[in-house]
Short mmCIF file of C-alpha atoms and ligand atoms in Angstrom, two decimals:
data_model
loop_
_atom_site.label_atom_id
_atom_site.label_comp_id
_atom_site.label_asym_id
_atom_site.label_seq_id
_atom_site.Cartn_x
_atom_site.Cartn_y
_atom_site.Cartn_z
CA MET N 1 -217.71 88.73 9.47
CA HIS N 2 -220.39 89.78 11.37
CA VAL N 3 -223.76 86.97 11.18
CA ALA N 4 -226.50 86.39 13.59
CA VAL N 5 -228.58 83.62 14.19
CA MET N 6 -232.25 84.59 15.64
CA GLY N 7 -233.69 81.09 17.33
CA ALA N 8 -231.24 79.86 19.56
CA GLY N 9 -232.77 75.79 19.69
CA TYR N 10 -231.01 72.33 18.81
CA ALA N 11 -230.11 73.85 15.17
CA GLY N 12 -229.74 77.82 16.16
CA LEU N 13 -227.42 76.76 18.43
CA VAL N 14 -225.74 74.29 16.62
CA THR N 15 -225.54 76.51 13.82
CA GLY N 16 -223.94 80.06 15.94
CA ALA N 17 -221.78 77.90 17.63
CA GLY N 18 -220.41 76.08 14.39
CA LEU N 19 -220.50 78.80 12.39
CA SER N 20 -217.86 80.39 14.83
CA ASP N 21 -215.99 78.07 15.11
CA LEU N 22 -215.37 78.56 11.44
CA GLY N 23 -214.00 81.81 12.52
CA LEU N 24 -217.81 83.38 11.73
CA MET N 25 -218.36 86.50 15.18
CA ALA N 26 -222.08 84.76 15.48
CA THR N 27 -224.30 86.19 17.85
CA CYS N 28 -227.35 83.76 19.42
CA VAL N 29 -230.20 86.02 19.14
CA ASP N 30 -233.44 84.26 21.03
CA ILE N 31 -236.62 85.67 22.80
CA ASN N 32 -236.20 83.73 25.82
CA GLU N 33 -234.11 86.07 28.17
CA GLY N 34 -233.55 83.33 30.45
CA LYS N 35 -231.99 80.57 27.83
CA VAL N 36 -229.61 84.15 26.58
CA ARG N 37 -228.50 84.44 30.43
CA GLN N 38 -227.39 80.51 30.70
CA LEU N 39 -226.24 80.65 27.02
CA ALA N 40 -224.30 83.16 28.15
CA GLU N 41 -223.30 81.73 31.53
CA GLY N 42 -222.16 78.30 29.30
CA LYS N 43 -225.08 76.48 30.79
CA LEU N 44 -226.63 74.78 27.61
CA PRO N 45 -230.71 74.43 27.89
CA ILE N 46 -229.91 70.92 25.25
CA PHE N 47 -227.74 67.05 25.19
CA GLU N 48 -225.15 67.18 23.00
CA PRO N 49 -222.58 65.56 22.45
CA GLY N 50 -219.50 68.45 21.86
CA LEU N 51 -221.62 71.55 22.18
CA GLU N 52 -220.54 72.87 25.77
CA GLU N 53 -217.12 72.07 24.33
CA LEU N 54 -217.67 73.87 21.06
CA VAL N 55 -220.04 77.37 22.67
CA ARG N 56 -217.26 77.18 25.76
CA ARG N 57 -214.10 77.67 23.21
CA ASN N 58 -216.34 80.54 21.24
CA THR N 59 -217.63 82.56 23.40
CA GLN N 60 -214.06 82.38 25.95
CA ALA N 61 -212.40 83.62 21.87
CA GLY N 62 -215.12 86.64 21.55
CA ARG N 63 -216.38 84.64 18.46
CA LEU N 64 -220.10 84.07 20.13
CA ARG N 65 -222.06 85.65 21.49
CA PHE N 66 -225.85 85.15 22.77
CA SER N 67 -227.96 88.33 23.65
CA ALA N 68 -231.77 88.86 23.59
CA ASP N 69 -231.07 92.15 21.34
CA ILE N 70 -233.00 91.75 18.04
CA PRO N 71 -232.18 95.10 16.79
CA ALA N 72 -228.64 95.41 17.79
CA ALA N 73 -228.41 91.65 15.82
CA VAL N 74 -229.55 92.54 12.40
CA LYS N 75 -227.77 96.21 12.15
CA ASN N 76 -224.29 94.22 13.12
CA SER N 77 -225.24 91.06 11.33
CA LEU N 78 -224.07 91.26 7.16
CA VAL N 79 -225.82 87.76 6.71
CA VAL N 80 -229.16 86.98 10.04
CA PHE N 81 -229.74 82.15 9.57
CA ILE N 82 -233.16 81.98 11.09
CA ALA N 83 -233.18 79.21 12.78
CA VAL N 84 -236.18 79.10 14.93
CA GLY N 85 -238.90 76.51 15.37
CA THR N 86 -241.29 75.02 12.58
CA ASN N 87 -244.14 73.20 14.95
CA ALA N 88 -246.96 70.83 13.16
CA SER N 89 -250.09 72.21 12.99
CA PRO N 90 -252.91 69.91 13.27
CA ASP N 91 -253.25 69.83 10.03
CA GLY N 92 -249.98 69.02 9.56
CA ALA N 93 -248.65 72.34 7.92
CA ALA N 94 -245.42 74.30 9.50
CA ASP N 95 -246.91 76.96 11.78
CA LEU N 96 -244.35 79.63 10.72
CA SER N 97 -245.62 82.55 13.24
CA GLN N 98 -242.25 82.87 14.28
CA VAL N 99 -240.76 82.38 10.76
CA TRP N 100 -242.70 84.94 10.01
CA SER N 101 -242.09 87.53 13.49
CA ALA N 102 -238.34 86.82 12.96
CA ALA N 103 -238.33 88.53 9.34
CA ASP N 104 -240.93 90.87 10.46
CA SER N 105 -237.98 92.32 13.63
CA ILE N 106 -235.41 91.75 10.41
CA ALA N 107 -237.73 94.29 7.77
CA ASP N 108 -238.11 97.21 11.01
CA HIS N 109 -234.24 97.30 11.64
CA ILE N 110 -232.42 96.73 8.74
CA GLU N 111 -230.70 99.69 7.51
CA ASP N 112 -227.86 98.86 5.19
CA TYR N 113 -227.52 95.25 2.35
CA LYS N 114 -228.43 92.47 3.89
CA ILE N 115 -228.57 88.39 3.42
CA VAL N 116 -231.73 86.93 5.76
CA VAL N 117 -230.98 82.92 5.42
CA ILE N 118 -233.42 80.66 6.19
CA ARG N 119 -231.66 77.81 8.07
CA SER N 120 -235.63 76.38 9.53
CA THR N 121 -237.36 73.51 7.66
CA VAL N 122 -240.45 75.32 6.09
CA PRO N 123 -243.27 75.40 3.27
CA VAL N 124 -242.30 75.22 -0.67
CA GLY N 125 -241.84 79.23 -1.07
CA THR N 126 -241.27 80.93 1.95
CA ALA N 127 -238.32 82.21 1.13
CA ALA N 128 -240.17 84.40 -1.71
CA GLN N 129 -243.20 84.76 0.32
CA MET N 130 -240.36 86.66 2.79
CA ARG N 131 -239.08 88.76 0.44
CA GLU N 132 -242.28 90.60 -0.14
CA ARG N 133 -243.27 90.32 3.98
CA ILE N 134 -240.15 92.60 4.65
CA SER N 135 -239.87 94.78 1.13
CA SER N 136 -243.27 95.80 1.85
CA ARG N 137 -242.75 96.44 5.73
CA LEU N 138 -239.38 98.48 5.09
CA LYS N 139 -239.91 101.98 6.08
CA GLN N 140 -237.06 103.27 3.43
CA PRO N 141 -235.92 101.22 0.77
CA VAL N 142 -232.72 99.11 1.44
CA GLU N 143 -231.13 95.98 -0.92
CA PHE N 144 -231.79 92.60 1.35
CA GLU N 145 -231.50 88.51 -0.17
CA VAL N 146 -233.66 86.35 1.21
CA ALA N 147 -231.76 82.86 0.76
CA SER N 148 -232.60 79.40 1.94
CA ASN N 149 -229.37 76.87 3.63
CA PRO N 150 -231.96 74.39 4.69
CA GLU N 151 -230.09 72.10 8.04
CA PHE N 152 -229.66 67.97 7.61
CA LEU N 153 -228.41 67.90 11.84
CA ARG N 154 -229.91 64.95 13.31
CA GLU N 155 -230.50 65.01 17.37
CA GLY N 156 -227.07 63.59 19.65
CA SER N 157 -224.56 64.04 16.30
CA ALA N 158 -225.90 67.29 14.99
CA VAL N 159 -222.12 69.37 15.60
CA GLU N 160 -220.63 66.28 14.19
CA ASP N 161 -223.12 67.00 11.34
CA PHE N 162 -222.03 70.46 10.66
CA PHE N 163 -218.49 69.97 10.40
CA HIS N 164 -218.81 66.64 8.07
CA PRO N 165 -222.35 67.36 6.26
CA ASP N 166 -223.31 65.14 3.34
CA ARG N 167 -223.01 67.76 1.38
CA ILE N 168 -224.45 72.61 2.49
CA VAL N 169 -227.63 72.87 -0.26
CA ILE N 170 -227.92 77.23 -0.78
CA GLY N 171 -230.93 78.34 -2.97
CA SER N 172 -230.35 82.29 -3.84
CA SER N 173 -231.22 83.09 -7.65
CA SER N 174 -228.36 86.04 -6.00
CA SER N 175 -224.92 85.32 -7.12
CA ARG N 176 -224.04 88.52 -4.49
CA ALA N 177 -225.85 86.68 -2.19
CA VAL N 178 -224.47 82.59 -3.32
CA GLY N 179 -221.38 84.13 -3.00
CA ILE N 180 -221.35 84.85 0.27
CA MET N 181 -222.29 82.55 1.49
CA LYS N 182 -219.93 80.01 0.00
CA ASP N 183 -217.81 82.30 1.59
CA ILE N 184 -218.73 81.75 5.37
CA TYR N 185 -218.34 77.71 4.93
CA ARG N 186 -215.64 78.59 3.51
CA HIS N 187 -214.14 75.86 5.19
CA LEU N 188 -216.07 73.40 4.47
CA TYR N 189 -215.90 73.90 1.12
CA LEU N 190 -212.31 72.82 0.85
CA ILE N 191 -212.32 69.15 2.50
CA GLU N 192 -214.63 69.11 -0.17
CA THR N 193 -218.45 68.91 0.76
CA PRO N 194 -220.55 69.22 -2.00
CA PHE N 195 -222.50 72.37 -1.66
CA VAL N 196 -225.72 72.15 -4.76
CA ILE N 197 -226.39 75.72 -5.25
CA THR N 198 -230.16 75.95 -7.08
CA THR N 199 -234.08 77.97 -6.73
CA SER N 200 -234.69 78.67 -2.39
CA GLU N 201 -237.53 76.50 -3.36
CA THR N 202 -236.20 74.12 -4.79
CA ALA N 203 -233.61 74.13 -1.80
CA GLU N 204 -236.75 74.28 0.88
CA LEU N 205 -238.29 71.11 -1.81
CA ILE N 206 -235.37 69.13 -0.93
CA LYS N 207 -234.73 69.27 2.71
CA TYR N 208 -239.22 67.59 3.23
CA ALA N 209 -237.47 64.90 0.32
CA ALA N 210 -234.67 64.14 2.89
CA ASN N 211 -236.55 63.94 5.94
CA SER N 212 -239.42 62.23 4.10
CA PHE N 213 -237.95 60.17 2.14
CA LEU N 214 -236.00 58.82 5.28
CA ALA N 215 -238.94 57.81 7.11
CA LEU N 216 -240.30 55.72 3.87
CA LYS N 217 -237.22 53.62 4.45
CA ILE N 218 -238.06 53.42 8.91
CA SER N 219 -241.43 52.51 7.62
CA PHE N 220 -240.56 49.85 4.32
CA ALA N 221 -237.87 48.74 7.52
CA ASN N 222 -241.14 48.03 9.34
CA GLU N 223 -243.20 45.98 7.38
CA LEU N 224 -241.00 44.18 6.85
CA ALA N 225 -240.16 42.93 10.20
CA ASN N 226 -244.22 42.76 10.74
CA LEU N 227 -244.03 40.58 7.25
CA CYS N 228 -241.47 38.70 8.96
CA ASP N 229 -243.65 38.36 12.17
CA ALA N 230 -246.81 36.91 9.91
CA ILE N 231 -245.21 34.93 8.28
CA GLY N 232 -243.06 33.47 11.43
CA PRO N 233 -239.97 31.85 13.02
CA SER N 234 -238.24 30.58 9.56
CA THR N 235 -237.35 34.17 8.66
CA ASP N 236 -235.59 37.47 10.13
CA VAL N 237 -235.72 40.80 8.96
CA HIS N 238 -232.01 41.80 10.57
CA VAL N 239 -231.42 38.80 7.64
CA VAL N 240 -233.16 40.30 5.14
CA ILE N 241 -232.11 44.24 6.09
CA ARG N 242 -228.84 43.30 5.62
CA ALA N 243 -228.77 41.39 2.44
CA LEU N 244 -230.79 44.36 1.31
CA GLY N 245 -228.63 46.36 2.72
CA LEU N 246 -225.80 45.21 0.30
CA ASP N 247 -227.58 46.42 -1.84
CA ARG N 248 -225.16 50.00 -3.29
CA ARG N 249 -228.05 51.81 -4.43
CA ILE N 250 -229.78 49.98 -1.33
CA GLY N 251 -227.47 51.40 1.67
CA PRO N 252 -227.57 49.69 4.81
CA LYS N 253 -228.53 53.18 6.70
CA PHE N 254 -232.24 53.63 8.17
CA LEU N 255 -233.30 50.24 7.08
CA HIS N 256 -234.01 49.54 11.20
CA PRO N 257 -237.34 48.33 12.56
CA GLY N 258 -238.39 49.00 15.68
CA PRO N 259 -241.21 51.03 16.69
CA GLY N 260 -241.35 53.23 14.65
CA PHE N 261 -239.53 57.46 14.47
CA GLY N 262 -240.43 59.98 16.65
CA GLY N 263 -238.16 63.14 17.42
CA SER N 264 -239.33 66.77 15.80
CA CYS N 265 -238.71 66.70 12.21
CA LEU N 266 -239.16 63.47 10.76
CA PRO N 267 -243.14 63.05 12.25
CA LYS N 268 -243.19 67.32 11.35
CA ASP N 269 -241.64 67.16 8.43
CA THR N 270 -243.92 64.14 7.00
CA ARG N 271 -246.69 65.34 7.99
CA ALA N 272 -245.63 68.79 6.59
CA PHE N 273 -244.40 67.40 3.00
CA CYS N 274 -247.93 66.26 3.06
CA SER N 275 -249.65 68.89 3.42
CA ILE N 276 -247.91 71.01 1.45
CA ALA N 277 -248.60 67.94 -1.39
CA ARG N 278 -252.34 69.00 -1.09
CA LYS N 279 -251.08 73.08 -1.16
CA PHE N 280 -250.25 72.02 -4.95
CA GLY N 281 -252.81 69.61 -6.19
CA MET N 282 -251.17 66.16 -5.14
CA SER N 283 -250.62 64.27 -2.74
CA LEU N 284 -247.25 62.01 -1.81
CA ARG N 285 -248.91 58.71 -1.39
CA THR N 286 -246.02 57.11 -0.38
CA ILE N 287 -245.28 58.94 2.39
CA ALA N 288 -248.61 59.23 3.52
CA ALA N 289 -248.27 55.66 3.86
CA ALA N 290 -245.08 55.29 5.70
CA VAL N 291 -247.04 58.32 8.56
CA ALA N 292 -249.27 55.61 8.41
CA VAL N 293 -247.13 53.16 8.64
CA ASN N 294 -245.48 54.87 11.29
CA ASP N 295 -249.06 55.81 13.42
CA GLU N 296 -249.32 52.39 14.06
CA GLN N 297 -245.94 50.88 14.83
CA PHE N 298 -245.70 51.49 18.64
CA LEU N 299 -249.44 49.73 19.15
CA ARG N 300 -247.45 46.81 17.43
CA VAL N 301 -245.57 46.55 20.40
CA ILE N 302 -247.65 47.27 22.69
CA GLU N 303 -249.42 43.84 21.55
CA LYS N 304 -246.32 41.07 21.78
CA VAL N 305 -247.26 42.53 25.40
CA ARG N 306 -250.31 41.65 26.19
CA GLN N 307 -249.77 38.52 23.96
CA GLY N 308 -246.81 37.72 25.89
CA LEU N 309 -248.88 37.99 29.11
CA GLY N 310 -252.30 36.92 28.40
CA SER N 311 -254.06 40.50 28.89
CA LEU N 312 -252.39 43.94 30.94
CA ALA N 313 -254.72 45.01 33.04
CA ASP N 314 -252.71 45.42 36.28
CA GLN N 315 -249.90 44.05 34.86
CA ALA N 316 -246.60 45.49 36.39
CA VAL N 317 -244.65 46.47 32.71
CA ALA N 318 -241.24 48.20 32.92
CA VAL N 319 -239.90 49.89 30.60
CA LEU N 320 -236.11 51.44 29.30
CA GLY N 321 -235.28 54.53 27.84
CA LEU N 322 -237.72 57.63 27.33
CA ALA N 323 -236.07 59.42 24.67
CA PHE N 324 -236.69 59.19 21.23
CA LYS N 325 -233.19 58.46 20.66
CA PRO N 326 -230.20 57.37 22.45
CA ASN N 327 -227.46 60.14 22.82
CA THR N 328 -230.44 62.96 23.29
CA ASN N 329 -232.55 63.73 26.57
CA ASP N 330 -235.46 64.72 23.76
CA VAL N 331 -238.45 63.44 24.10
CA ARG N 332 -240.72 65.49 21.32
CA GLU N 333 -242.77 62.16 20.07
CA SER N 334 -240.58 59.31 21.63
CA ARG N 335 -242.14 56.04 20.45
CA ALA N 336 -240.84 55.10 23.91
CA VAL N 337 -242.93 57.17 25.55
CA LYS N 338 -246.22 56.77 23.21
CA ILE N 339 -245.39 52.73 24.56
CA CYS N 340 -245.54 53.96 28.24
CA GLU N 341 -248.99 55.62 27.33
CA ALA N 342 -250.29 53.16 26.14
CA LEU N 343 -249.42 50.64 28.61
CA LEU N 344 -250.57 53.26 31.17
CA ALA N 345 -253.84 53.54 29.20
CA GLU N 346 -254.06 49.42 29.64
CA GLY N 347 -254.21 49.63 32.99
CA CYS N 348 -250.30 48.75 33.38
CA ASP N 349 -248.50 49.65 36.64
CA LEU N 350 -245.44 51.38 34.71
CA ARG N 351 -241.75 51.20 35.64
CA VAL N 352 -239.26 53.35 33.70
CA PHE N 353 -236.23 54.45 33.79
CA ASP N 354 -233.71 56.62 30.57
CA PRO N 355 -230.22 57.53 32.01
CA VAL N 356 -230.48 61.22 30.82
CA ALA N 357 -234.52 61.64 29.36
CA THR N 358 -237.11 62.53 32.49
CA ALA N 359 -240.29 61.32 31.34
CA PRO N 360 -242.63 64.44 30.22
CA GLY N 361 -245.79 64.90 32.30
CA SER N 362 -247.79 62.89 30.17
CA LEU N 363 -246.63 60.44 32.16
CA VAL N 364 -245.56 61.51 35.63
CA LEU N 365 -249.15 62.04 35.99
CA ASP N 366 -250.89 59.18 36.48
CA GLY N 367 -248.26 59.12 39.60
CA ARG N 368 -250.29 55.81 41.29
CA ARG N 369 -248.78 53.33 38.35
CA PHE N 370 -245.64 55.61 37.68
CA LYS N 371 -242.63 55.22 38.68
CA CYS N 372 -239.39 57.28 37.38
CA CYS N 373 -236.67 54.50 38.72
CA ALA N 374 -233.09 55.48 38.45
CA ASN N 375 -231.16 51.89 37.00
CA PRO N 376 -232.45 49.35 34.85
CA TYR N 377 -232.40 46.98 37.49
CA GLU N 378 -234.53 49.30 40.18
CA ALA N 379 -236.65 49.17 36.88
CA ALA N 380 -236.75 45.54 36.52
CA GLU N 381 -238.77 45.00 39.85
CA GLY N 382 -240.38 42.60 40.73
CA VAL N 383 -242.36 43.50 36.72
CA ASP N 384 -243.77 40.60 34.61
CA ALA N 385 -242.69 42.46 31.17
CA LEU N 386 -239.84 44.24 30.19
CA VAL N 387 -239.90 45.95 27.32
CA VAL N 388 -237.05 47.46 25.42
CA ALA N 389 -237.52 51.40 24.44
CA THR N 390 -235.28 52.88 23.26
CA GLU N 391 -231.90 51.47 22.03
CA TRP N 392 -229.30 53.41 23.97
CA ASN N 393 -225.66 51.56 24.43
CA GLU N 394 -226.18 50.64 28.14
CA PHE N 395 -228.79 48.52 27.59
CA ARG N 396 -226.82 46.68 25.02
CA VAL N 397 -224.58 45.75 27.85
CA LEU N 398 -227.23 45.04 30.85
CA ASP N 399 -226.51 41.51 32.85
CA LEU N 400 -229.14 39.50 31.76
CA ALA N 401 -229.16 37.01 34.14
CA LYS N 402 -229.81 39.69 36.86
CA LEU N 403 -232.41 41.78 35.39
CA LYS N 404 -234.17 38.47 34.95
CA LYS N 405 -233.60 37.65 38.96
CA GLN N 406 -235.21 40.78 39.87
CA MET N 407 -238.27 39.96 37.72
CA ARG N 408 -241.69 38.58 38.39
CA GLY N 409 -242.67 37.01 35.12
CA ASP N 410 -240.33 37.04 32.10
CA LEU N 411 -240.76 38.51 29.33
CA LEU N 412 -238.34 40.54 27.67
CA VAL N 413 -240.25 42.33 24.84
CA ASP N 414 -236.64 44.02 22.92
CA ALA N 415 -238.06 46.62 20.55
CA LYS N 416 -235.34 47.91 19.14
CA ASN N 417 -234.13 44.81 18.71
CA ILE N 418 -230.85 44.95 20.10
CA LEU N 419 -230.68 42.49 23.07
CA ASP N 420 -228.39 38.74 21.80
CA LEU N 421 -231.78 36.40 21.50
CA ALA N 422 -229.63 33.20 22.16
CA LYS N 423 -228.10 35.41 25.75
CA ALA N 424 -232.10 36.53 26.91
CA ARG N 425 -232.45 32.49 26.12
CA GLU N 426 -230.51 31.53 28.05
CA ALA N 427 -231.74 33.65 31.86
CA GLY N 428 -234.53 32.25 31.25
CA PHE N 429 -236.65 35.31 29.41
CA ARG N 430 -239.20 34.85 27.08
CA TYR N 431 -237.88 36.77 24.08
CA CYS N 432 -239.76 38.95 21.67
CA GLY N 433 -238.06 40.79 19.43
CA VAL N 434 -239.39 43.10 15.68
CA GLY N 435 -239.52 41.29 13.51
CA ARG N 436 -236.67 39.06 14.79
CA ARG N 437 -236.93 34.46 15.55
C1 UDX B 1 -233.58 63.67 11.39
C2 UDX B 1 -232.77 63.91 10.50
O1 UDX B 1 -231.95 62.79 10.11
C3 UDX B 1 -231.55 64.48 10.22
O2 UDX B 1 -230.96 64.67 9.08
C4 UDX B 1 -232.65 66.05 9.97
O3 UDX B 1 -231.97 67.67 9.52
C5 UDX B 1 -234.05 65.96 10.96
O4 UDX B 1 -234.27 64.81 11.13
P1 UDX B 1 -233.27 63.01 14.10
O5 UDX B 1 -234.53 63.20 13.94
O6 UDX B 1 -232.71 64.36 15.20
O7 UDX B 1 -232.95 63.49 12.56
O8 UDX B 1 -233.11 61.92 14.54
P2 UDX B 1 -232.85 59.95 13.42
O9 UDX B 1 -231.29 59.44 13.66
O10 UDX B 1 -233.19 60.52 11.91
O11 UDX B 1 -234.02 59.40 13.67
C6 UDX B 1 -235.07 59.81 13.91
C7 UDX B 1 -236.33 58.71 14.54
O12 UDX B 1 -235.27 57.53 13.70
C8 UDX B 1 -235.09 58.51 15.73
O13 UDX B 1 -237.15 57.62 16.64
C9 UDX B 1 -235.04 57.17 15.12
O14 UDX B 1 -234.68 56.18 16.13
C10 UDX B 1 -235.97 56.00 14.21
N1 UDX B 1 -235.40 55.22 13.54
C11 UDX B 1 -233.86 55.65 12.62
C12 UDX B 1 -235.64 54.36 13.09
O15 UDX B 1 -236.36 53.49 13.74
N2 UDX B 1 -234.84 53.71 12.61
C13 UDX B 1 -233.67 53.58 11.56
O16 UDX B 1 -233.30 52.90 10.82
C14 UDX B 1 -233.38 54.91 11.74
#
C-alpha cells in the first residue's frame, strides 16, 4: 500500500519512516526542497535516537522516498497523512494555515478514493471542517474520507514511541477508513497494541487532553516542590513524589519538579486546549492554572541564584543545558533558554554548555556577555554560580570537585534535581535544588 506523509518535521519524518518499516511504501513530501534533498541524501535535520538508521534502512530498501512533488504523492497514495506544524497563534489558538494548505493541495490533485488522515495536533472539529473544505474545492466529485490519527511521540524517544505506542487512536465514522487504518497499523495490532476507534472529534480531543494532563501533573509537582521550599529543610519533594507515585492510581511518571515544561508541544497544546474550550463557551481552569504555574516556574530558578549570590548584576553564571529536555537538540520553549534570557536581562555574564543543542539567536545577540563553551568545566571557569538546567546524563556524573575548582564562587543551583546533595556539599558547594533538602 502506498501512503504519503505531508510535512517532514519531527512527527512526519518519524511517521513516514515508521510506516515504511511496517512494510508500506511511504513518500514523505515537504514544500521545503532543500530539506527534501537533504533527507534523500540521508542527512536528517533533527537529532532523534534511531531515526537515522530507520531512514537509511528503508530508503535503501526502496520503501521510503522523499519528494517535493505533492501532486504525484497525492495521486499515487491511498492514504495521505497530514503531519504539518500547528504552531500557536498569539491568542494561544492553533495556527492551522499549513493544515489548510495541505488540504487544498490534496483537493486539487485527488482523482480517486483517498483517506486523508490528520496526524497533526488540531482543534476539535478540524477533521469535519476539512471534509467540507475539500468537498467544496473538488473539481469533480470524488469519494474520500477524512480521519484523525493523533501522534503521541515524545522528542528524544519518538522512534521508540512509534513502534511501541501505549495506544493507537483512530477517529472516523467510516468503517472502510477504519479498516484501512487498522491494516496500516496491522503489525502493531498483532503485538496487542490497544486501538481506540472513535469519532474524529473525540480523537482530536484525546490528544489535547493527554498532553494537558501531562502538563497538569508537572505543574502539580512543581507547586509541591515550591511548597517544600517554603516549608523548609524538614521536607523533601522527592520523598513526597516517590510516595505519591507508589499509588498505582497516580503513578510515578511526569511528577519530576524542575524549571517547568518546555518543548514544541506541551506549552503550545495547553494554550490551544484553553482556546478551544473558550470557543465552546467554557474555560479549562485546571489547565489554565497549569499554564500559569509553568509560566512562572523558571523564574524561581532565577530567584534561587539571586538569593544565593545576593545580587545578579555583573555576576558570572554558568548554565549547563539549552535543550528543552535531554536526547534532543530542540530548544523550542526550552526553560533552560528562558533561564539564560532572564539571567542576561538581569545583567549577568553568562557561560553555557549543551552537548547537542546550539544557542538560539535570543542569547547570542548579547555577544558581550554570552559565551558558548565546549564542555561543563570550561563553562564553570571563574563563575560565581552554576545552574543545571537540562537533565543530560553527562551532567549526572560531573566531577564536582573539578567543577568547583574551576569556579570563583560556590553556588550550585540544580534546577532539575539530578545531583547528589551530599556529594555536592562534600565538593564544597552551597547546593540548591527545587524542593529538595
Ligand atoms: C510531549 C508528550 O509527552 C508527547 O506524548 C506528545 O506527543 C508531544 O509532547 P515532548 O514535548 O517531546 O512530548 O516531551 P516530554 O518528554 O513530554 O517533556 C515535555 C517537557 O516537560 C520537557 O521540558 C520536560 O523537561 C518536562 N517534564 C517532563 C518535567 O518537567 N517533568 C516531568 O516529570 C516530565
